[in-house]
Short mmCIF file of C-alpha atoms in Angstrom, two decimals:
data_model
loop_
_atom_site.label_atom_id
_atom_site.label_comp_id
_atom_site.label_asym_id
_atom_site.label_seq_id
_atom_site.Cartn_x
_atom_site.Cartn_y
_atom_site.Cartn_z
CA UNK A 1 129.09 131.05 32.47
CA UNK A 2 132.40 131.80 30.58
CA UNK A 3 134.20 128.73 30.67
CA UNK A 4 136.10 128.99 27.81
CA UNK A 5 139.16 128.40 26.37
CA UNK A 6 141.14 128.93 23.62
CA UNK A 7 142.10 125.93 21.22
CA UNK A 8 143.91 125.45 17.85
CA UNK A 9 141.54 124.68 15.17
CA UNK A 10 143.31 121.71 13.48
CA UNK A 11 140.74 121.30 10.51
CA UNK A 12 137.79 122.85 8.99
CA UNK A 13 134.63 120.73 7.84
CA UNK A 14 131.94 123.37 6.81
CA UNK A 15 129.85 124.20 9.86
CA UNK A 16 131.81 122.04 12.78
CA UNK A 17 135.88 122.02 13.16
CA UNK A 18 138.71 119.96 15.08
CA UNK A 19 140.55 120.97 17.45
CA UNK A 20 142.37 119.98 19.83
CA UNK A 21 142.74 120.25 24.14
CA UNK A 22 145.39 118.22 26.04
CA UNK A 23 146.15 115.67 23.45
CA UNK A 24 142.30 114.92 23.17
CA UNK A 25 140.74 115.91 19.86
CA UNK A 26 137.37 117.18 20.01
CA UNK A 27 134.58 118.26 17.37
CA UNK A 28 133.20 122.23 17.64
CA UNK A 29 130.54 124.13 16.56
CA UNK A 30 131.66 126.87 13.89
CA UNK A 31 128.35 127.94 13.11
CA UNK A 32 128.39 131.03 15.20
CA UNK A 33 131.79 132.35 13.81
CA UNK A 34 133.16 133.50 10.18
CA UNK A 35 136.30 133.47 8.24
CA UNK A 36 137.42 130.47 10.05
CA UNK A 37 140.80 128.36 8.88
CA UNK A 38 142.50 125.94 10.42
CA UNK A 39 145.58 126.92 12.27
CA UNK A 40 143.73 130.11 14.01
CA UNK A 41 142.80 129.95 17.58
CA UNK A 42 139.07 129.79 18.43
CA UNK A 43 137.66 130.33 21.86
CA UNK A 44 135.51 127.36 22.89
CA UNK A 45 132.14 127.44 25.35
CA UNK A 46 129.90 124.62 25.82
CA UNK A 47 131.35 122.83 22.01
CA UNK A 48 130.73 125.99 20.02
CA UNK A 49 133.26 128.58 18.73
CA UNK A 50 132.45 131.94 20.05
CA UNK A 51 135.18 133.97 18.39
CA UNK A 52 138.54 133.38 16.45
CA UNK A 53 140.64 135.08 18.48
CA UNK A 54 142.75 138.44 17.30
CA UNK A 55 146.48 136.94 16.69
CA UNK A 56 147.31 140.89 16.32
CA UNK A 57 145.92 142.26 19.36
CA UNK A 58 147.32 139.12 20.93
CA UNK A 59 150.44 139.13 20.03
CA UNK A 60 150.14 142.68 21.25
CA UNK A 61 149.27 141.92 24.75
CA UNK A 62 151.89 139.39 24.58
CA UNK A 63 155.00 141.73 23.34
CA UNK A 64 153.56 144.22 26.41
CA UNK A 65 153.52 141.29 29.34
CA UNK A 66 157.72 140.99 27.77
CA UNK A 67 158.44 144.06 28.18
CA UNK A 68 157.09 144.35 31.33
CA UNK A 69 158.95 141.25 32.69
CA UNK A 70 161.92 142.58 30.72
CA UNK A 71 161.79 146.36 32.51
CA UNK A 72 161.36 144.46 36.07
CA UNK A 73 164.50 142.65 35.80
CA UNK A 74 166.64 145.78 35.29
CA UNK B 1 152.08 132.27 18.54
CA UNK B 2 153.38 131.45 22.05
CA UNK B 3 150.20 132.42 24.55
CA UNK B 4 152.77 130.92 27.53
CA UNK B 5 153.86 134.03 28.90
CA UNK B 6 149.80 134.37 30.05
CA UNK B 7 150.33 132.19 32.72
CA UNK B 8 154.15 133.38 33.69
CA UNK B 9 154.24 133.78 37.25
CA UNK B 10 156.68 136.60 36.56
CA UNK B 11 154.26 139.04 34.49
CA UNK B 12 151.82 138.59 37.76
CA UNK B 13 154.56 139.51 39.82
CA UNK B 14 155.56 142.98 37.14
CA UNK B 15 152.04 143.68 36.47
CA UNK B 16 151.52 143.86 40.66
CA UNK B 17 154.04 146.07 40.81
CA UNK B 18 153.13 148.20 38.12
CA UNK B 19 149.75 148.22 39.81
CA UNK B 20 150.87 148.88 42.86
CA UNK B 21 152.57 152.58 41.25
CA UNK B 22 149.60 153.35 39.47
CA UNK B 23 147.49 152.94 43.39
CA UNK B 24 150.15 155.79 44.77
CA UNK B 25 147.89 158.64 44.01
CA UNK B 26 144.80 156.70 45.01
CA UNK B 27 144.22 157.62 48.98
CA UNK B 28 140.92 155.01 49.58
CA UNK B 29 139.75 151.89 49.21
CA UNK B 30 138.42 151.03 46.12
CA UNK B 31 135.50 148.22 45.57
CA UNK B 32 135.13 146.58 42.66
CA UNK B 33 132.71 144.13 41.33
CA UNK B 34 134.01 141.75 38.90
CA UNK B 35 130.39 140.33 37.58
CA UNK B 36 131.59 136.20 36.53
CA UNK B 37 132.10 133.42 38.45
CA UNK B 38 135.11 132.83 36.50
CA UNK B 39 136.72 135.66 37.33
CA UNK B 40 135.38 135.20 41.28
CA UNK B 41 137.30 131.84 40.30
CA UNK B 42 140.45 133.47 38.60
CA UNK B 43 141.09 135.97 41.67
CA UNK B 44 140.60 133.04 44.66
CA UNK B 45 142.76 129.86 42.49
CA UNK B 46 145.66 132.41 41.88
CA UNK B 47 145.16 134.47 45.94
CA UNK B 48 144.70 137.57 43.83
CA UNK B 49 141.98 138.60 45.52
CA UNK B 50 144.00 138.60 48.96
CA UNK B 51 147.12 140.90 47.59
CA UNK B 52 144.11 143.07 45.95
CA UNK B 53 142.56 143.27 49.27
CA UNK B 54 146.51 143.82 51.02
CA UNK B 55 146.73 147.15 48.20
CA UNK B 56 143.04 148.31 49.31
CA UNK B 57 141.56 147.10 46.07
CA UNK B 58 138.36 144.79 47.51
CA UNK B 59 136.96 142.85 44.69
CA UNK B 60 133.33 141.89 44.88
CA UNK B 61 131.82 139.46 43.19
CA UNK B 62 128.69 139.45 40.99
CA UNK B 63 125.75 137.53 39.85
CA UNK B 64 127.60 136.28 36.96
CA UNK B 65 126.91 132.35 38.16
CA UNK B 66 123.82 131.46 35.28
CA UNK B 67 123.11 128.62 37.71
CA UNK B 68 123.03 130.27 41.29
CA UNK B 69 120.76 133.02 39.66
CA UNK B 70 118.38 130.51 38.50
CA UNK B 71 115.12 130.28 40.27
CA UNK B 72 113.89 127.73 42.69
CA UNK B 73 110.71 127.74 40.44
CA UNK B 74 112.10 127.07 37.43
CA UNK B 75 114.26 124.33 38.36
CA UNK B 76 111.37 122.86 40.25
CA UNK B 77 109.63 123.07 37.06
CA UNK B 78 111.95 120.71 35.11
CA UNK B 79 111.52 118.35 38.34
CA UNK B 80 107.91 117.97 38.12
CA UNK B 81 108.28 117.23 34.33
CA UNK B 82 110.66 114.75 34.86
CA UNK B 83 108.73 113.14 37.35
CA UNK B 84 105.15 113.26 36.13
CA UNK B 85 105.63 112.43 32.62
CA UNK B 86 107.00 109.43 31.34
CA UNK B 87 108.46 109.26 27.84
CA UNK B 88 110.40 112.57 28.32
CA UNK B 89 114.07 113.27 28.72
CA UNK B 90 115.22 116.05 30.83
CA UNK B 91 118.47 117.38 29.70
CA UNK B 92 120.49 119.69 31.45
CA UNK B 93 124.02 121.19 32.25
CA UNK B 94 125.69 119.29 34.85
CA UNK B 95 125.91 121.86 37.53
CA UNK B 96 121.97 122.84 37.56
CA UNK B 97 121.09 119.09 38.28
CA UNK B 98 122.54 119.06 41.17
CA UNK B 99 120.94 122.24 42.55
CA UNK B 100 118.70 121.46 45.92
CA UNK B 101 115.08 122.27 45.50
CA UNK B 102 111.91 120.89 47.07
CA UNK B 103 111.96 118.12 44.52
CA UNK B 104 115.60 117.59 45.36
CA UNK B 105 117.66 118.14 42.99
CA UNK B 106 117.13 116.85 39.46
CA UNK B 107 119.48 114.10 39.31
CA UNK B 108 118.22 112.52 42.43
CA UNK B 109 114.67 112.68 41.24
CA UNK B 110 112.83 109.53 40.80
CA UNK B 111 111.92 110.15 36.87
CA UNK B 112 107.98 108.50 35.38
CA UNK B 113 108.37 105.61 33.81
CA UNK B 114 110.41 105.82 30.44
CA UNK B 115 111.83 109.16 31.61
CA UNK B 116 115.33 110.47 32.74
CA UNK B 117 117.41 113.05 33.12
CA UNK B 118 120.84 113.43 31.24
CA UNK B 119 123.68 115.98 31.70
CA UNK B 120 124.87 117.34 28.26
CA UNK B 121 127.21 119.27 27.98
CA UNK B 122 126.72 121.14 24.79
CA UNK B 123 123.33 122.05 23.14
CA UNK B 124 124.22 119.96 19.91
CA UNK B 125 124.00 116.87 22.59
CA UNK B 126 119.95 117.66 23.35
CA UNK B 127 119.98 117.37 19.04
CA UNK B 128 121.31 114.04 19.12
CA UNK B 129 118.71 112.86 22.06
CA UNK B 130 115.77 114.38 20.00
CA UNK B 131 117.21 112.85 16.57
CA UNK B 132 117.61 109.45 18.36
CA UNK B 133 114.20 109.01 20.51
CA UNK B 134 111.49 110.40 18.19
CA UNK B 135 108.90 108.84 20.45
CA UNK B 136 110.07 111.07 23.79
CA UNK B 137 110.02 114.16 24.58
CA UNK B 138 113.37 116.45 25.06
CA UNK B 139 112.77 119.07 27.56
CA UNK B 140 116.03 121.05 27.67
CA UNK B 141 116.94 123.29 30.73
CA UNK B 142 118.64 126.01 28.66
CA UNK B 143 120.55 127.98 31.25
CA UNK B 144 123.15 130.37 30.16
CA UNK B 145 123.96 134.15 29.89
CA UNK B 146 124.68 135.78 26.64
CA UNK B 147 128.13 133.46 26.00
CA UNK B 148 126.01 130.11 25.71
CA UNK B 149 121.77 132.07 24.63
CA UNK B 150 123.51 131.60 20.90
CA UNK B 151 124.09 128.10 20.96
CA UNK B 152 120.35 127.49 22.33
CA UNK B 153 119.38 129.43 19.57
CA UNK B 154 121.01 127.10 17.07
CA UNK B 155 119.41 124.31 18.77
CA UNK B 156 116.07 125.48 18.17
CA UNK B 157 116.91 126.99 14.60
CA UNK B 158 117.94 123.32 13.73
CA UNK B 159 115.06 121.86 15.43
CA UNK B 160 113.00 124.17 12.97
CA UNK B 161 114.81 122.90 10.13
CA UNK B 162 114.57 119.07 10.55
CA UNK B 163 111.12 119.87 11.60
CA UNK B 164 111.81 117.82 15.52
CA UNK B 165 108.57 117.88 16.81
CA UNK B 166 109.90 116.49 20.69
CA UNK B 167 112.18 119.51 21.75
CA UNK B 168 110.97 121.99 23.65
CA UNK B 169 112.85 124.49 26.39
CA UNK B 170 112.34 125.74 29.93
CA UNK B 171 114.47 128.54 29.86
CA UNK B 172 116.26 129.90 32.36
CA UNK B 173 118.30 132.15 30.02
CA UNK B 174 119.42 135.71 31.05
CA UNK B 175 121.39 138.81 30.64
CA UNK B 176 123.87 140.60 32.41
CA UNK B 177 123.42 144.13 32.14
CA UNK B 178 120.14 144.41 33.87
CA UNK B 179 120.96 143.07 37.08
CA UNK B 180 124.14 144.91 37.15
CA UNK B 181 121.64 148.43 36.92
CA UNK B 182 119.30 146.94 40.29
CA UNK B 183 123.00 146.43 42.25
CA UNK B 184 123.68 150.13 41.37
CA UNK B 185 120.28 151.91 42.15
CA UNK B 186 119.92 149.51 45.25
CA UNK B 187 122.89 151.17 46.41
CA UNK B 188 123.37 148.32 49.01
CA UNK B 189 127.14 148.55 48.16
CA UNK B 190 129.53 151.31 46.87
CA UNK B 191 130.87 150.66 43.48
CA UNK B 192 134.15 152.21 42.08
CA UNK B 193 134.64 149.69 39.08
CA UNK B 194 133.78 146.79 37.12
CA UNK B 195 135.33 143.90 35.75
CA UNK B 196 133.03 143.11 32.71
CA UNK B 197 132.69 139.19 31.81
CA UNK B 198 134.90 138.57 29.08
CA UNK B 199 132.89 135.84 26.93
CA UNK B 200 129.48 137.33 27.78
CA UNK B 201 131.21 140.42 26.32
CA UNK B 202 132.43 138.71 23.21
CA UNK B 203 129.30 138.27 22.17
CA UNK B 204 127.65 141.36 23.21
CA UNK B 205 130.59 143.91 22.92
CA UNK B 206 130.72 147.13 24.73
CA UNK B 207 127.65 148.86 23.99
CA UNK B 208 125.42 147.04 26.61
CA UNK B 209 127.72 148.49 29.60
CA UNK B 210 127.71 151.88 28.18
CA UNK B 211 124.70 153.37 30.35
CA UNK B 212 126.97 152.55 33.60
CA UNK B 213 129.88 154.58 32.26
CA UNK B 214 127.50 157.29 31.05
CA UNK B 215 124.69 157.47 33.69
CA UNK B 216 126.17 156.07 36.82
CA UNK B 217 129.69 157.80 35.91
CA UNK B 218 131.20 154.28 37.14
CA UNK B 219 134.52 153.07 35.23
CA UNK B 220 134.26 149.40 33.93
CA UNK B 221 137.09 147.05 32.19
CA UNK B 222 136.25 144.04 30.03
CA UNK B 223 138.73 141.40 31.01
CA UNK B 224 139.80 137.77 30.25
CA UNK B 225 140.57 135.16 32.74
CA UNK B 226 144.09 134.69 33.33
CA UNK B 227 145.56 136.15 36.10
CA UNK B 228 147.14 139.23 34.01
CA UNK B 229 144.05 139.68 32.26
CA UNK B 230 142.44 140.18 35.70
CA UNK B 231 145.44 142.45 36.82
CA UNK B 232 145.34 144.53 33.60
CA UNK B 233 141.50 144.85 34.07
CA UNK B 234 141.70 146.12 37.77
CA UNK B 235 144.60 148.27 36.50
CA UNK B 236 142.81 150.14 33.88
CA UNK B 237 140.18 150.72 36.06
CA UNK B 238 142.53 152.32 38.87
CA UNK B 239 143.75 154.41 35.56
CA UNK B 240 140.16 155.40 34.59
CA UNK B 241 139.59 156.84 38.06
CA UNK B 242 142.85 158.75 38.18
CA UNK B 243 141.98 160.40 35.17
CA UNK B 244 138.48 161.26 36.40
CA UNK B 245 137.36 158.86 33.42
CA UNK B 246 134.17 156.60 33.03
CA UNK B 247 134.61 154.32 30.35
CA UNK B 248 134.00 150.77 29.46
CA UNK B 249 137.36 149.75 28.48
CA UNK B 250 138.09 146.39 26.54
CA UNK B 251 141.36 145.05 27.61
CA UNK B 252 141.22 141.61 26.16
CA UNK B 253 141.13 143.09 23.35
CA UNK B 254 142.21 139.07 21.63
CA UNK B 255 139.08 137.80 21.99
CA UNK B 256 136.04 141.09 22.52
CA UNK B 257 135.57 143.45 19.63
CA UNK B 258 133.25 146.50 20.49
CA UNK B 259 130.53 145.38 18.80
CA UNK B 260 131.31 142.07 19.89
CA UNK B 261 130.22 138.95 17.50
CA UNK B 262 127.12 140.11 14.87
CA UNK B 263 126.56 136.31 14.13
CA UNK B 264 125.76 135.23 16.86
CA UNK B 265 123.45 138.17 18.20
CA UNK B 266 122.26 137.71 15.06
CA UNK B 267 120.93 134.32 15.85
CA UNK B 268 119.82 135.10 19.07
CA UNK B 269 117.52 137.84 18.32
CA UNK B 270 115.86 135.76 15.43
CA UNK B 271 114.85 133.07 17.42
CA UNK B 272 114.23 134.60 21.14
CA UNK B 273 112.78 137.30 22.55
CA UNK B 274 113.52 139.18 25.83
CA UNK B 275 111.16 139.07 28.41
CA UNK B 276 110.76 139.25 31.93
CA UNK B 277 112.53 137.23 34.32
CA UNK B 278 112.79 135.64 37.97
CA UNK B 279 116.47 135.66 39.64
CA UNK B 280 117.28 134.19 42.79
CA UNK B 281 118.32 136.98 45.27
CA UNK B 282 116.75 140.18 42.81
CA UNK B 283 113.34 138.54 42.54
CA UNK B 284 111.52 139.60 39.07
CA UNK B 285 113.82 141.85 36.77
CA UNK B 286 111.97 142.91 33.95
CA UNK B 287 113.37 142.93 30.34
CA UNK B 288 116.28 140.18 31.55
CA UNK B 289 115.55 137.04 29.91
CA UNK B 290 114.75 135.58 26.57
CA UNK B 291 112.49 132.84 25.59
CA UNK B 292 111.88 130.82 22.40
CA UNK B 293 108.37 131.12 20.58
CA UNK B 294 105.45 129.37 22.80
CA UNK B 295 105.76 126.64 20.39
CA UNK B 296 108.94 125.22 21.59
CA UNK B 297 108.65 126.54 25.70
CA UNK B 298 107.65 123.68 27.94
CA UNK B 299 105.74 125.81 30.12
CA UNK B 300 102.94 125.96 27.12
CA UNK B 301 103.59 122.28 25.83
CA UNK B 302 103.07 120.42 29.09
CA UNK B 303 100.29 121.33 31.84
CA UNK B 304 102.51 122.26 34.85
CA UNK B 305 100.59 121.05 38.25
CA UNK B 306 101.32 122.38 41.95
CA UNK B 307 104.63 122.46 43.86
CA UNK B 308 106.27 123.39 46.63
CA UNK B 309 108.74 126.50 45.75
CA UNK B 310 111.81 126.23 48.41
CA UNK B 311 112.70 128.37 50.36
CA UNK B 312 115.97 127.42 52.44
CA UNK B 313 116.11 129.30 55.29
CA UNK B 314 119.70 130.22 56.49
CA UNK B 315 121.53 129.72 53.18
CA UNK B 316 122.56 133.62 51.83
CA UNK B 317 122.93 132.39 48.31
CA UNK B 318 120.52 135.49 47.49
CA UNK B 319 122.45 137.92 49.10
CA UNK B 320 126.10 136.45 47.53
CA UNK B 321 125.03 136.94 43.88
CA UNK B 322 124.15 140.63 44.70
CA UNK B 323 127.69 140.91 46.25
CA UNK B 324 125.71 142.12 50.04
CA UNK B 325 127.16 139.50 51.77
CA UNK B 326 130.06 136.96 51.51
CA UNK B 327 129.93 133.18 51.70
CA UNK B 328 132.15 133.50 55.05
CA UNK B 329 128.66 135.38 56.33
CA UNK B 330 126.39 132.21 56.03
CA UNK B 331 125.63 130.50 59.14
CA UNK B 332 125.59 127.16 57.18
CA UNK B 333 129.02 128.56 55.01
CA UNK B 334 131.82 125.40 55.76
CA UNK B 335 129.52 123.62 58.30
CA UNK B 336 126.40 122.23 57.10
CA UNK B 337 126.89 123.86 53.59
CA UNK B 338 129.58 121.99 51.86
CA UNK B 339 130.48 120.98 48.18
CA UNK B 340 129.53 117.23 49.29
CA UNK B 341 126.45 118.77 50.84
CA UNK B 342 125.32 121.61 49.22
CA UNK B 343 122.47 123.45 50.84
CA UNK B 344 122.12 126.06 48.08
CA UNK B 345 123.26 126.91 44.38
CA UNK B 346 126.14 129.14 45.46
CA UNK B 347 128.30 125.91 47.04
CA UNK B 348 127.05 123.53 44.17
CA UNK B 349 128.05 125.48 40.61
CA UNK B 350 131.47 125.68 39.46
CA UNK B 351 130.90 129.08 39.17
CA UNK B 352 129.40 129.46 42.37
CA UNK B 353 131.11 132.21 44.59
CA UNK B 354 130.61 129.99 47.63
CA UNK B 355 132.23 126.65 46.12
CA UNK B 356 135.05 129.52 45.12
CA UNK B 357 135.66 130.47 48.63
CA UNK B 358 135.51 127.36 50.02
CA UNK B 359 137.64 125.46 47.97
CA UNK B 360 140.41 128.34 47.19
CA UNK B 361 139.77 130.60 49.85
CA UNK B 362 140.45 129.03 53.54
CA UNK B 363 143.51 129.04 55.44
CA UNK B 364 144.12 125.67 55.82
CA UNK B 365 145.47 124.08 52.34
CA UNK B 366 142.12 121.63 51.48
CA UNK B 367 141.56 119.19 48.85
CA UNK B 368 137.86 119.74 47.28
CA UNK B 369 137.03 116.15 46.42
#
């Protein structure tokens, strides 16, 4: 089982957050994750947040998949 | 942060290629089992799996479905709660109710008087059904691998705090690094890789693979679910083995840290245990599951009659989670065995290889209802 997807986290309430997927606004769990703000990306399974997800190593893995793209259309 | 370029069918297209370099120097087929329904799912919606098969890469799934592993027993087992005791709720995760058992499956049992059963789809739902019917009893089918086991721990940690007297579990909870170590001493297939579950990882990290990288000298890659995560995965596998390497590798490296997420293990290991545990298609694997203190296991709360465990002959749901046989090998595959008609767990879960293949996988285009 891991369904999950990555979602803004729009606000912070102690233990549960908002964010929101496809215009709908939902409530999550935050109990299982740490240092959470709003504005960072949280990965989502079954209405709890199982990670914030690393905007480093993603933008990482992002600036690779662009430069791959890039070298391909030479 | 624009996370766009993910699903760009242009970085499939350079990663392929780039791929497809890196195979040069590799003169065999390779087979590799990517352990998650998701990913099954990933590989079929996108036809990866068919241009991985067209560069000799054959990608085998695993007995990462929670609800297809479940056992006939235990799902019977919520059934004859449901039926034979009024005053209780049966909650569950969609998918498992519609699972065919003796009973039938759960949502087209005829509940005791009082009784039901209700799909939730997050444990903080079965909270809300104990909170608002004080006089039933919430029986909760906790299925799940190590991505959802810490969110059934909350719900009994906060059931232990307000001091909810009606909750109690069956579970059907279970790990994914045991049954990965029976596929590899069964030897029934031969493995050159593995595509680790990326949310089961990002809660357990990398550790728990280790002893297939370091005993079985097998090269493994933990990977998200886009279709470049799945590329990069395969790819640093292919790497791994041209290198004469064994490692577990983490490649979505945005969401799985190595020792993946303390918190949550954290609340996993204070309220469960591991223990023993039946799978469909492995039988008993010892040390796989975990269970909540007898207090709050419905097994020990209710007294649990007679019943007829299933057996459906023909359907190779078994041998699909182990990765022995395909869905396209069932005599009741696409015939009698369809999403509308399920005849086993494979066809019925979203994660279910056999739902995968038939709604992604055949020639002619098809609309799954």
């Amino acid at each position: 089982m891991c369904l999950g997807v990555p979602l803004k986290l729009i606000e912070v309430d102690g233990e549960t957050g908002i964010v929101e997927m496809g215009g709908v606004r939902r409530r999550v769990n935050l109990s299982l994750v740490e240092g959470v703000e709003a504005g960072k990306y949280v990965i989502v399974h079954a209405g709890f947040a199982i990670t914030v997800m690393d905007e480093k190593e993603a933008e990482e893995t992002l600036k690779l998949l662009n430069e791959m793209i890039g070298t391909s259309e030479e | 942060m624009d996370l766009s370029i993910l699903k760009k069918e242009r970085a499939v297209i350079a990663l392929i290629e780039k791929l497809k370099e890196k195979l040069k120097y590799i003169k065999r087929t390779l087979n590799i089992m990517e352990v998650c329904g998701t990913h099954t799912m990933t590989a079929y919606r996108s036809g990866l799996g068919k241009v991985m098969r067209e560069m000799g890469i054959n990608l085998i799934s695993g007995p990462g479905c929670p609800v297809c592993v479940t056992s006939d027993r235990t799902i019977s087992t919520a059934a004859y709660l449901v039926k034979n005791y009024s005053n209780l709720i049966l909650a569950t995760f969609g998918d498992m109710a519609r699972v065919p058992t003796s009973e039938g499956p759960l949502m087209k049992v005829v509940p005791a008087e009082n009784s039901e059963v209700k799909v939730v789809y997050s444990t903080e739902e079965v909270l809300k059904l104990a909170r608002a019917n004080p006089e039933k009893e919430v029986v909760f089918l906790a299925a799940g691998f190590e991505t959802t086991i810490p969110s059934i721990a909350y719900l009994v940690k906060k059931a232990k705090e307000e001091n909810l007297k009606n909750i109690s579990l069956i579970s059907a909870m279970k790990l994914v690094p045991p049954p990965l170590k029976v596929i590899l001493d069964a030897k029934e297939i031969a493995l050159d890789g593995f595509i680790y579950p990326g949310h089961v990882s990002v809660i357990i990290g990398s550790k728990p693979y280790r002893f297939i990288a370091e005993d079985y000298g097998i090269p493994g890659a933990i990977t998200g679910f886009e279709p470049v995560d799945l590329i990069m995965g395969v790819m640093s596998i292919v790497e791994q083995i041209s290198d004469g390497r064994a490692e577990v590798d983490i490649v979505y490296k945005r969401a799985v840290k190595p020792d993946g997420n303390p918190v949550a293990r954290k609340l996993m290991e204070e309220v469960f245990h591991v223990g023993d545990a039946e799978w469909r298609g492995f039988g008993v694997i010892p040390e796989s599951g975990m269970y909540p203190e007898k207090e709050f296991m419905a097994e020990e709360r209710f007294s649990i009659g007679e019943f007829e465990v299933w057996e459906n002959r023909g359907c190779r749901c078994a041998e699909v989670v182990r990765g022995v046989a395909e869905p396209e090998e069932c005599p009741l595959f696409g015939k009698v065995c369809t999403p509308e008609s399920p005849m086993g767990a494979c066809m019925v879960s979203v994660e279910g290889v056999c739902l995968i293949h038939y709604k992604y996988g055949r020639e002619v285009p098809f609309e799954a209802s």
